[in-house]
PDB file of C-alpha atoms in Angstrom:
ATOM      1  CA  LYS A   1     123.990  30.261 118.764  1.00 45.00           C
ATOM      2  CA  LEU A   2     122.615  33.732 117.976  1.00 48.00           C
ATOM      3  CA  GLY A   3     123.786  35.263 121.096  1.00 53.00           C
ATOM      4  CA  LYS A   4     122.314  38.259 122.746  1.00 55.00           C
ATOM      5  CA  ARG A   5     120.182  40.356 120.496  1.00 57.00           C
ATOM      6  CA  ASN A   6     117.660  43.118 120.810  1.00 62.00           C
ATOM      7  CA  PHE A   7     114.195  42.604 119.156  1.00 65.00           C
ATOM      8  CA  PHE A   8     111.241  44.912 118.542  1.00 71.00           C
ATOM      9  CA  LEU A   9     107.920  43.182 118.661  1.00 75.00           C
ATOM     10  CA  PHE A  10     104.747  44.911 117.854  1.00 82.00           C
ATOM     11  CA  GLY A  11     101.187  43.776 117.202  1.00 83.00           C
ATOM     12  CA  GLU A  12      98.071  44.751 115.559  1.00 87.00           C
ATOM     13  CA  LEU A  13      95.004  45.490 117.835  1.00 82.00           C
ATOM     14  CA  LEU A  14      91.557  46.955 116.852  1.00 82.00           C
ATOM     15  CA  GLY A  15      89.850  48.781 119.501  1.00 77.00           C
ATOM     16  CA  PRO A  16      90.165  51.808 121.753  1.00 76.00           C
ATOM     17  CA  GLU A  17      93.476  53.131 123.003  1.00 75.00           C
ATOM     18  CA  GLU A  18      92.712  52.031 126.465  1.00 74.00           C
ATOM     19  CA  MET A  19      92.962  48.407 125.357  1.00 77.00           C
ATOM     20  CA  TYR A  20      96.704  49.008 124.282  1.00 76.00           C
ATOM     21  CA  ASN A  21      97.947  49.218 127.979  1.00 71.00           C
ATOM     22  CA  SER A  22      96.948  45.575 128.506  1.00 71.00           C
ATOM     23  CA  TYR A  23      99.402  44.599 125.973  1.00 74.00           C
ATOM     24  CA  ILE A  24     102.353  47.181 126.136  1.00 74.00           C
ATOM     25  CA  GLY A  25     102.328  47.975 129.923  1.00 58.00           C
ATOM     26  CA  PRO A  26     105.027  47.011 132.393  1.00 55.00           C
ATOM     27  CA  LYS A  27     106.948  43.835 131.572  1.00 59.00           C
ATOM     28  CA  THR A  28     105.413  40.626 132.842  1.00 59.00           C
ATOM     29  CA  SER A  29     106.774  37.052 133.106  1.00 64.00           C
ATOM     30  CA  VAL A  30     105.612  33.555 133.665  1.00 65.00           C
ATOM     31  CA  GLN A  31     107.743  30.927 135.097  1.00 73.00           C
ATOM     32  CA  VAL A  32     108.266  27.659 133.156  1.00 76.00           C
ATOM     33  CA  GLU A  33     110.216  25.161 135.022  1.00 81.00           C
ATOM     34  CA  ASP A  34     113.250  26.947 136.130  1.00 82.00           C
ATOM     35  CA  THR A  35     113.079  29.677 133.466  1.00 79.00           C
ATOM     36  CA  ALA A  36     111.347  33.059 133.534  1.00 72.00           C
ATOM     37  CA  ILE A  37     109.794  33.841 130.228  1.00 66.00           C
ATOM     38  CA  TYR A  38     108.951  37.551 129.646  1.00 64.00           C
ATOM     39  CA  TYR A  39     106.189  38.360 127.371  1.00 61.00           C
ATOM     40  CA  GLY A  40     104.126  41.433 126.122  1.00 70.00           C
ATOM     41  CA  LEU A  41     104.716  43.744 123.112  1.00 76.00           C
ATOM     42  CA  ASN A  42     107.107  46.595 122.703  1.00 77.00           C
ATOM     43  CA  SER A  43     104.316  48.368 120.832  1.00 82.00           C
ATOM     44  CA  VAL A  44     101.252  48.092 118.630  1.00 86.00           C
ATOM     45  CA  LEU A  45     100.021  49.868 115.469  1.00 91.00           C
ATOM     46  CA  ASP A  46      98.643  53.256 116.048  1.00 91.00           C
ATOM     47  CA  PHE A  47      95.217  52.700 114.597  1.00 91.00           C
ATOM     48  CA  PRO A  48      93.688  55.848 116.424  1.00 89.00           C
ATOM     49  CA  LEU A  49      96.212  58.016 114.414  1.00 92.00           C
ATOM     50  CA  TYR A  50      95.571  55.851 111.129  1.00 93.00           C
ATOM     51  CA  ASN A  51      91.781  56.611 111.511  1.00 92.00           C
ATOM     52  CA  VAL A  52      92.206  60.517 111.371  1.00 93.00           C
ATOM     53  CA  LEU A  53      95.644  61.214 109.748  1.00 96.00           C
ATOM     54  CA  ALA A  54      94.629  60.563 105.958  1.00 96.00           C
ATOM     55  CA  ASP A  55      91.612  62.912 105.999  1.00 94.00           C
ATOM     56  CA  VAL A  56      93.473  65.774 107.758  1.00 94.00           C
ATOM     57  CA  MET A  57      96.488  65.563 105.302  1.00 95.00           C
ATOM     58  CA  LEU A  58      94.058  65.398 102.438  1.00 94.00           C
ATOM     59  CA  GLY A  59      92.240  68.580 103.857  1.00 91.00           C
ATOM     60  CA  LYS A  60      88.974  66.512 104.135  1.00 91.00           C
ATOM     61  CA  ASP A  61      88.810  66.996 107.855  1.00 91.00           C
ATOM     62  CA  THR A  62      89.802  69.573 110.310  1.00 89.00           C
ATOM     63  CA  PRO A  63      93.183  69.247 112.472  1.00 90.00           C
ATOM     64  CA  GLU A  64      91.066  69.039 115.498  1.00 90.00           C
ATOM     65  CA  LYS A  65      90.779  65.317 115.594  1.00 88.00           C
ATOM     66  CA  LEU A  66      94.474  64.867 115.051  1.00 91.00           C
ATOM     67  CA  ILE A  67      95.206  67.248 117.969  1.00 90.00           C
ATOM     68  CA  GLU A  68      92.750  65.220 119.992  1.00 89.00           C
ATOM     69  CA  ARG A  69      94.468  62.124 119.104  1.00 87.00           C
ATOM     70  CA  TYR A  70      97.858  63.368 120.419  1.00 85.00           C
ATOM     71  CA  GLU A  71      96.298  64.636 123.605  1.00 82.00           C
ATOM     72  CA  SER A  72      94.928  61.134 124.212  1.00 80.00           C
ATOM     73  CA  LEU A  73      98.250  59.701 123.435  1.00 78.00           C
ATOM     74  CA  ARG A  74      99.807  61.974 126.065  1.00 73.00           C
ATOM     75  CA  ARG A  75      97.228  60.989 128.698  1.00 72.00           C
ATOM     76  CA  SER A  76      97.917  57.067 128.120  1.00 68.00           C
ATOM     77  CA  ALA A  77     101.618  57.260 127.716  1.00 62.00           C
ATOM     78  CA  MET A  78     102.296  57.736 131.422  1.00 50.00           C
ATOM     79  CA  SER A  79     101.096  54.345 132.286  1.00 53.00           C
ATOM     80  CA  ARG A  80     103.245  52.521 129.762  1.00 54.00           C
ATOM     81  CA  GLY A  81     106.699  53.420 130.845  1.00 52.00           C
ATOM     82  CA  GLU A  82     109.598  52.524 128.536  1.00 53.00           C
ATOM     83  CA  PHE A  83     107.550  49.509 127.282  1.00 49.00           C
ATOM     84  CA  GLY A  84     105.559  50.805 124.199  1.00 55.00           C
ATOM     85  CA  GLU A  85     107.102  54.369 124.433  1.00 62.00           C
ATOM     86  CA  PHE A  86     106.488  54.773 120.837  1.00 73.00           C
ATOM     87  CA  LEU A  87     103.498  53.446 118.892  1.00 87.00           C
ATOM     88  CA  VAL A  88     104.012  52.404 115.317  1.00 91.00           C
ATOM     89  CA  THR A  89     102.753  54.987 113.251  1.00 93.00           C
ATOM     90  CA  PHE A  90     101.221  54.540 109.546  1.00 95.00           C
ATOM     91  CA  ILE A  91      98.745  56.172 107.257  1.00 96.00           C
ATOM     92  CA  ASP A  92      97.965  53.173 104.805  1.00 95.00           C
ATOM     93  CA  ASN A  93      98.644  49.407 104.946  1.00 94.00           C
ATOM     94  CA  HIS A  94      97.907  46.195 102.952  1.00 94.00           C
ATOM     95  CA  ASP A  95      94.182  45.962 103.905  1.00 92.00           C
ATOM     96  CA  GLN A  96      92.927  49.329 104.874  1.00 92.00           C
ATOM     97  CA  VAL A  97      90.869  48.288 107.877  1.00 87.00           C
ATOM     98  CA  GLY A  98      87.432  50.178 108.153  1.00 85.00           C
ATOM     99  CA  GLN A  99      87.120  50.839 104.421  1.00 88.00           C
ATOM    100  CA  GLN A 100      84.456  48.983 102.322  1.00 88.00           C
ATOM    101  CA  PHE A 101      85.946  50.401  99.126  1.00 94.00           C
ATOM    102  CA  LYS A 102      89.817  49.878  99.586  1.00 95.00           C
ATOM    103  CA  LYS A 103      92.019  52.672  98.567  1.00 96.00           C
ATOM    104  CA  ARG A 104      95.763  53.610  99.216  1.00 96.00           C
ATOM    105  CA  PHE A 105      96.464  57.166 100.507  1.00 97.00           C
ATOM    106  CA  GLY A 106      97.776  57.957  97.049  1.00 96.00           C
ATOM    107  CA  HIS A 107      94.626  57.291  95.411  1.00 97.00           C
ATOM    108  CA  GLU A 108      93.333  60.778  96.189  1.00 95.00           C
ATOM    109  CA  ALA A 109      96.416  62.457  97.288  1.00 97.00           C
ATOM    110  CA  THR A 110      98.566  64.669  95.049  1.00 97.00           C
ATOM    111  CA  GLU A 111     102.492  64.216  95.094  1.00 97.00           C
ATOM    112  CA  ALA A 112     102.833  67.050  97.487  1.00 97.00           C
ATOM    113  CA  GLN A 113     100.392  65.622 100.007  1.00 97.00           C
ATOM    114  CA  ILE A 114     102.131  62.188  99.953  1.00 98.00           C
ATOM    115  CA  ILE A 115     105.435  63.898 100.656  1.00 98.00           C
ATOM    116  CA  ALA A 116     103.791  65.988 103.422  1.00 98.00           C
ATOM    117  CA  ALA A 117     102.259  62.822 105.074  1.00 97.00           C
ATOM    118  CA  MET A 118     105.360  60.802 104.981  1.00 98.00           C
ATOM    119  CA  GLY A 119     107.105  63.999 106.621  1.00 97.00           C
ATOM    120  CA  PHE A 120     104.663  63.984 109.180  1.00 97.00           C
ATOM    121  CA  LEU A 121     105.122  60.372 110.062  1.00 96.00           C
ATOM    122  CA  LEU A 122     108.880  60.783 110.082  1.00 96.00           C
ATOM    123  CA  CYS A 123     108.773  63.776 112.350  1.00 96.00           C
ATOM    124  CA  THR A 124     106.307  62.962 114.784  1.00 93.00           C
ATOM    125  CA  LEU A 125     106.377  60.800 117.877  1.00 90.00           C
ATOM    126  CA  GLY A 126     106.292  57.234 117.093  1.00 88.00           C
ATOM    127  CA  THR A 127     108.079  54.494 115.029  1.00 90.00           C
ATOM    128  CA  PRO A 128     107.096  55.316 111.388  1.00 93.00           C
ATOM    129  CA  CYS A 129     105.958  52.540 109.160  1.00 94.00           C
ATOM    130  CA  ILE A 130     105.820  53.470 105.486  1.00 96.00           C
ATOM    131  CA  TYR A 131     103.823  50.872 103.379  1.00 96.00           C
ATOM    132  CA  TYR A 132     105.700  49.856 100.300  1.00 96.00           C
ATOM    133  CA  GLY A 133     104.767  51.582  97.070  1.00 96.00           C
ATOM    134  CA  THR A 134     103.407  54.787  98.981  1.00 96.00           C
ATOM    135  CA  GLU A 135     107.011  56.223  98.278  1.00 96.00           C
ATOM    136  CA  GLN A 136     106.381  55.393  94.649  1.00 96.00           C
ATOM    137  CA  GLY A 137     102.915  57.039  94.543  1.00 95.00           C
ATOM    138  CA  PHE A 138     101.027  53.839  94.075  1.00 97.00           C
ATOM    139  CA  HIS A 139      97.326  54.536  94.042  1.00 96.00           C
ATOM    140  CA  GLY A 140      95.563  51.250  93.953  1.00 96.00           C
ATOM    141  CA  ALA A 141      91.846  51.187  94.800  1.00 96.00           C
ATOM    142  CA  GLY A 142      88.920  48.623  94.516  1.00 95.00           C
ATOM    143  CA  GLU A 143      86.681  46.325  96.561  1.00 93.00           C
ATOM    144  CA  GLY A 144      89.258  43.736  97.538  1.00 92.00           C
ATOM    145  CA  ASP A 145      92.541  43.828  99.543  1.00 93.00           C
ATOM    146  CA  TRP A 146      94.466  42.834  96.277  1.00 94.00           C
ATOM    147  CA  ASN A 147      93.568  46.208  94.815  1.00 95.00           C
ATOM    148  CA  VAL A 148      95.844  47.927  97.407  1.00 96.00           C
ATOM    149  CA  ARG A 149      98.547  45.280  97.048  1.00 96.00           C
ATOM    150  CA  GLU A 150     100.234  46.026  93.620  1.00 95.00           C
ATOM    151  CA  ALA A 151     103.223  44.174  92.851  1.00 93.00           C
ATOM    152  CA  MET A 152     106.504  46.110  93.219  1.00 94.00           C
ATOM    153  CA  PHE A 153     108.635  43.313  91.604  1.00 94.00           C
ATOM    154  CA  SER A 154     107.963  40.831  88.741  1.00 92.00           C
ATOM    155  CA  LEU A 155     108.192  37.071  89.508  1.00 89.00           C
ATOM    156  CA  GLU A 156     108.684  36.243  85.759  1.00 92.00           C
ATOM    157  CA  ASN A 157     111.284  38.896  85.127  1.00 93.00           C
ATOM    158  CA  THR A 158     113.884  39.769  87.817  1.00 89.00           C
ATOM    159  CA  THR A 159     114.980  42.855  85.960  1.00 90.00           C
ATOM    160  CA  LEU A 160     111.339  44.272  85.777  1.00 92.00           C
ATOM    161  CA  ASN A 161     110.098  46.213  88.712  1.00 94.00           C
ATOM    162  CA  ALA A 162     108.387  49.525  89.781  1.00 93.00           C
ATOM    163  CA  LEU A 163     111.139  50.612  92.022  1.00 93.00           C
ATOM    164  CA  ASN A 164     112.097  54.017  90.693  1.00 94.00           C
ATOM    165  CA  LYS A 165     114.831  55.860  92.700  1.00 94.00           C
ATOM    166  CA  ASN A 166     114.428  58.864  90.526  1.00 96.00           C
ATOM    167  CA  ASN A 167     110.743  59.254  91.465  1.00 96.00           C
ATOM    168  CA  THR A 168     110.300  62.700  93.247  1.00 97.00           C
ATOM    169  CA  ILE A 169     108.222  61.093  96.177  1.00 97.00           C
ATOM    170  CA  TYR A 170     111.097  58.448  96.669  1.00 97.00           C
ATOM    171  CA  LYS A 171     113.969  61.234  96.599  1.00 97.00           C
ATOM    172  CA  GLU A 172     111.942  63.504  98.994  1.00 98.00           C
ATOM    173  CA  VAL A 173     111.044  60.777 101.555  1.00 97.00           C
ATOM    174  CA  ALA A 174     114.738  59.617 101.465  1.00 97.00           C
ATOM    175  CA  GLY A 175     115.733  63.142 102.394  1.00 97.00           C
ATOM    176  CA  LEU A 176     113.132  63.451 105.146  1.00 98.00           C
ATOM    177  CA  ALA A 177     114.339  59.970 106.485  1.00 97.00           C
ATOM    178  CA  ASP A 178     117.957  61.216 106.540  1.00 96.00           C
ATOM    179  CA  ILE A 179     116.887  64.290 108.595  1.00 96.00           C
ATOM    180  CA  ARG A 180     115.300  61.996 111.081  1.00 95.00           C
ATOM    181  CA  LYS A 181     118.300  59.722 111.097  1.00 95.00           C
ATOM    182  CA  LYS A 182     120.730  62.739 111.902  1.00 94.00           C
ATOM    183  CA  SER A 183     118.578  64.513 114.306  1.00 94.00           C
ATOM    184  CA  ALA A 184     118.733  63.935 118.038  1.00 94.00           C
ATOM    185  CA  VAL A 185     115.545  66.034 118.372  1.00 94.00           C
ATOM    186  CA  LEU A 186     113.389  63.601 116.278  1.00 93.00           C
ATOM    187  CA  LYS A 187     114.759  60.621 118.284  1.00 89.00           C
ATOM    188  CA  PHE A 188     114.395  61.890 121.808  1.00 89.00           C
ATOM    189  CA  GLY A 189     112.554  65.235 121.637  1.00 91.00           C
ATOM    190  CA  ARG A 190     109.133  66.116 123.242  1.00 90.00           C
ATOM    191  CA  MET A 191     106.411  66.996 120.822  1.00 91.00           C
ATOM    192  CA  TYR A 192     103.986  69.898 121.182  1.00 93.00           C
ATOM    193  CA  MET A 193     101.186  70.891 118.702  1.00 94.00           C
ATOM    194  CA  ARG A 194     101.496  74.788 118.040  1.00 96.00           C
ATOM    195  CA  GLU A 195      98.752  77.544 117.964  1.00 96.00           C
ATOM    196  CA  SER A 196      98.720  79.900 115.080  1.00 96.00           C
ATOM    197  CA  SER A 197      97.159  83.115 114.378  1.00 95.00           C
ATOM    198  CA  GLU A 198      96.196  85.145 111.238  1.00 93.00           C
ATOM    199  CA  ASP A 199      96.795  88.624 112.988  1.00 92.00           C
ATOM    200  CA  GLY A 200      99.709  87.820 115.516  1.00 92.00           C
ATOM    201  CA  LYS A 201      97.341  88.577 118.351  1.00 92.00           C
ATOM    202  CA  THR A 202      94.722  85.895 118.830  1.00 92.00           C
ATOM    203  CA  PHE A 203      96.335  82.471 118.975  1.00 95.00           C
ATOM    204  CA  THR A 204      94.464  79.199 118.770  1.00 94.00           C
ATOM    205  CA  LEU A 205      94.953  75.565 117.835  1.00 94.00           C
ATOM    206  CA  PRO A 206      93.607  74.944 114.243  1.00 91.00           C
ATOM    207  CA  VAL A 207      89.985  73.771 114.104  1.00 84.00           C
ATOM    208  CA  TYR A 208      89.024  74.474 110.539  1.00 84.00           C
ATOM    209  CA  GLN A 209      89.976  73.261 107.105  1.00 82.00           C
ATOM    210  CA  ASP A 210      92.311  75.335 104.808  1.00 85.00           C
ATOM    211  CA  SER A 211      94.578  76.145 107.786  1.00 87.00           C
ATOM    212  CA  MET A 212      98.142  75.517 108.928  1.00 93.00           C
ATOM    213  CA  LEU A 213      98.915  72.629 111.021  1.00 95.00           C
ATOM    214  CA  ALA A 214     102.107  73.001 113.143  1.00 97.00           C
ATOM    215  CA  PHE A 215     104.040  71.205 115.656  1.00 96.00           C
ATOM    216  CA  SER A 216     107.334  71.330 117.522  1.00 96.00           C
ATOM    217  CA  ARG A 217     110.032  68.856 118.720  1.00 95.00           C
ATOM    218  CA  ILE A 218     112.258  70.082 121.405  1.00 95.00           C
ATOM    219  CA  LEU A 219     115.249  68.654 123.031  1.00 95.00           C
ATOM    220  CA  TYR A 220     117.289  70.709 125.473  1.00 94.00           C
ATOM    221  CA  ASP A 221     117.690  74.260 123.788  1.00 95.00           C
ATOM    222  CA  GLU A 222     116.846  73.019 120.172  1.00 97.00           C
ATOM    223  CA  GLU A 223     113.392  73.336 118.730  1.00 98.00           C
ATOM    224  CA  MET A 224     112.517  72.031 115.393  1.00 98.00           C
ATOM    225  CA  LEU A 225     109.199  73.422 113.882  1.00 98.00           C
ATOM    226  CA  PHE A 226     107.147  71.496 111.443  1.00 98.00           C
ATOM    227  CA  VAL A 227     104.355  73.354 109.449  1.00 98.00           C
ATOM    228  CA  TYR A 228     101.954  72.180 106.802  1.00 97.00           C
ATOM    229  CA  ASN A 229      99.360  73.985 104.801  1.00 96.00           C
ATOM    230  CA  ASP A 230      96.475  71.466 104.529  1.00 92.00           C
ATOM    231  CA  SER A 231      94.715  73.521 101.538  1.00 93.00           C
ATOM    232  CA  LEU A 232      94.991  72.086  98.193  1.00 91.00           C
ATOM    233  CA  ILE A 233      94.252  75.237  96.397  1.00 92.00           C
ATOM    234  CA  TYR A 234      95.002  78.306  98.749  1.00 93.00           C
ATOM    235  CA  ASP A 235      98.419  79.846  99.740  1.00 96.00           C
ATOM    236  CA  ASP A 236      98.258  80.672 103.544  1.00 95.00           C
ATOM    237  CA  GLU A 237     100.297  83.024 105.652  1.00 96.00           C
ATOM    238  CA  GLU A 238     100.036  82.711 109.445  1.00 97.00           C
ATOM    239  CA  TYR A 239     101.847  83.291 112.640  1.00 98.00           C
ATOM    240  CA  ILE A 240     103.018  80.089 114.299  1.00 98.00           C
ATOM    241  CA  GLY A 241     103.678  79.974 117.854  1.00 98.00           C
ATOM    242  CA  VAL A 242     107.244  78.826 119.173  1.00 98.00           C
ATOM    243  CA  ASP A 243     108.664  78.299 122.839  1.00 97.00           C
ATOM    244  CA  ARG A 244     109.199  81.728 124.553  1.00 96.00           C
ATOM    245  CA  ALA A 245     111.949  80.534 126.803  1.00 96.00           C
ATOM    246  CA  LEU A 246     114.182  79.116 124.009  1.00 97.00           C
ATOM    247  CA  ASN A 247     113.301  81.789 121.345  1.00 97.00           C
ATOM    248  CA  PRO A 248     113.559  85.478 122.391  1.00 96.00           C
ATOM    249  CA  GLU A 249     112.274  88.234 120.239  1.00 97.00           C
ATOM    250  CA  GLY A 250     114.715  88.845 117.339  1.00 96.00           C
ATOM    251  CA  SER A 251     116.172  85.214 117.451  1.00 97.00           C
ATOM    252  CA  VAL A 252     116.164  83.118 114.101  1.00 97.00           C
ATOM    253  CA  PHE A 253     114.594  79.929 112.768  1.00 98.00           C
ATOM    254  CA  ARG A 254     116.101  78.562 109.694  1.00 97.00           C
ATOM    255  CA  PHE A 255     114.508  76.268 107.096  1.00 97.00           C
ATOM    256  CA  CYS A 256     116.147  72.882 106.805  1.00 95.00           C
ATOM    257  CA  TYR A 257     113.566  71.307 104.578  1.00 97.00           C
ATOM    258  CA  GLY A 258     110.948  72.488 102.014  1.00 97.00           C
ATOM    259  CA  ALA A 259     112.106  76.003 101.703  1.00 97.00           C
ATOM    260  CA  THR A 260     115.294  78.141 102.102  1.00 96.00           C
ATOM    261  CA  GLY A 261     116.267  81.196 104.147  1.00 96.00           C
ATOM    262  CA  LYS A 262     115.237  82.247 107.639  1.00 96.00           C
ATOM    263  CA  VAL A 263     112.582  83.953 109.690  1.00 98.00           C
ATOM    264  CA  HIS A 264     112.844  85.957 112.806  1.00 98.00           C
ATOM    265  CA  VAL A 265     110.993  85.423 116.069  1.00 98.00           C
ATOM    266  CA  LEU A 266     108.388  88.014 116.907  1.00 97.00           C
ATOM    267  CA  LYS A 267     106.157  88.679 120.030  1.00 95.00           C
ATOM    268  CA  ASN A 268     102.932  90.155 120.685  1.00 93.00           C
ATOM    269  CA  GLU A 269     102.403  93.391 122.730  1.00 89.00           C
ATOM    270  CA  ASP A 270     102.104  91.784 126.036  1.00 89.00           C
ATOM    271  CA  GLY A 271     104.772  89.227 125.359  1.00 89.00           C
ATOM    272  CA  SER A 272     102.482  86.170 126.002  1.00 92.00           C
ATOM    273  CA  HIS A 273     103.266  84.685 122.563  1.00 96.00           C
ATOM    274  CA  HIS A 274     106.594  84.475 120.659  1.00 98.00           C
ATOM    275  CA  PHE A 275     105.977  83.369 116.997  1.00 98.00           C
ATOM    276  CA  VAL A 276     107.415  83.258 113.412  1.00 98.00           C
ATOM    277  CA  LYS A 277     105.587  84.344 110.187  1.00 97.00           C
ATOM    278  CA  ILE A 278     105.176  81.494 107.739  1.00 97.00           C
ATOM    279  CA  LYS A 279     103.883  81.687 104.226  1.00 97.00           C
ATOM    280  CA  LEU A 280     103.291  78.262 102.471  1.00 97.00           C
ATOM    281  CA  LYS A 281     101.926  77.205  99.026  1.00 96.00           C
ATOM    282  CA  PRO A 282      99.123  74.569  99.014  1.00 95.00           C
ATOM    283  CA  SER A 283     100.129  71.261 100.596  1.00 96.00           C
ATOM    284  CA  GLN A 284     103.660  72.600 101.428  1.00 97.00           C
ATOM    285  CA  PHE A 285     105.450  70.969 104.300  1.00 98.00           C
ATOM    286  CA  VAL A 286     108.491  72.668 105.757  1.00 98.00           C
ATOM    287  CA  ILE A 287     110.900  72.166 108.627  1.00 98.00           C
ATOM    288  CA  LEU A 288     112.711  74.968 110.595  1.00 98.00           C
ATOM    289  CA  THR A 289     115.157  74.861 113.261  1.00 98.00           C
ATOM    290  CA  ASN A 290     116.330  77.463 115.830  1.00 97.00           C
ATOM    291  CA  LYS A 291     119.859  75.531 115.781  1.00 93.00           C
ATOM    292  CA  THR A 292     122.609  77.497 114.023  1.00 83.00           C
ATOM    293  CA  ILE A 293     123.213  75.567 110.786  1.00 65.00           C
ATOM    294  CA  THR A 294     126.877  74.908 110.157  1.00 58.00           C
ATOM    295  CA  SER A 295     128.472  74.310 106.831  1.00 49.00           C
ATOM    296  CA  ALA A 296     128.439  70.669 107.541  1.00 49.00           C
ATOM    297  CA  ASP A 297     124.710  70.917 108.304  1.00 52.00           C
ATOM    298  CA  GLU A 298     124.122  72.638 104.993  1.00 50.00           C
ATOM    299  CA  GLN A 299     126.004  70.012 103.018  1.00 48.00           C
ATOM    300  CA  GLY A 300     123.954  67.273 104.649  1.00 48.00           C
ATOM    301  CA  ILE A 301     120.699  69.157 103.709  1.00 45.00           C
ATOM    302  CA  ALA A 302     121.725  69.704 100.335  1.00 43.00           C
ATOM    303  CA  GLU A 303     122.614  65.952  99.926  1.00 47.00           C
ATOM    304  CA  SER A 304     119.277  65.082 101.328  1.00 43.00           C
ATOM    305  CA  SER A 305     117.153  67.376  99.195  1.00 43.00           C
TER     306      SER A 305
END
């Protein structure tokens, strides 16, 4: 006998997000003789996110559509309860639905963009699903599904494979996954898209290309801040908003991925916005926290980097 086990069952649905609620809403049962059988899915693949994420991470589209997607998720989540709390998120897969010319995310992405995209999946709301080979920089493309299904292992030679644990992308994704594994904020924290400003006075959500995409995860008094420069060619320096109640003027955010050091929290003249000043290279992705980093934390970060 298998005994009592927990299973996570998710499905693949193509359609508007409103359709999802019919499959991942409150638990439903049917009576078969003397047994009540519960059916329904724990979650579904997040195709609305898939449809916009790649172009935003590549700098082809503005972050506005991505922000709209999370607003839609917020509106829909209330009707799902614990069932389907986290959709399964992904940026590419084995058939690349909707593409006539099939191509992996890595086909057009640089190494830094792939790392940033994996960081986004691992740090945002959802259950991240990384398509095999993305962590190796696979970049297949062509007219058929087989073009995005490159072999990782050889059937003829068991010692021959494309799994390179020294690959930069592989190592960075492993480090990001370790941060997610150890962080309660990334397991349970609320998520907020963050406004930014070029002058420290006027703050707006990013609606144009070559800008910074930023969001926070908050759990109790800890805020983790995630910032990505979506430009492929320009450095960018902007003021990124943080939670006023948790981060008074003069308090500190420390980098725990993608950079070193710390930045101090500033505020504008009327105190309506608290923010940090961040400067990033093209396609750079960083993580900061307002939590005091202990020597044990630093060791863990060093081992993950």
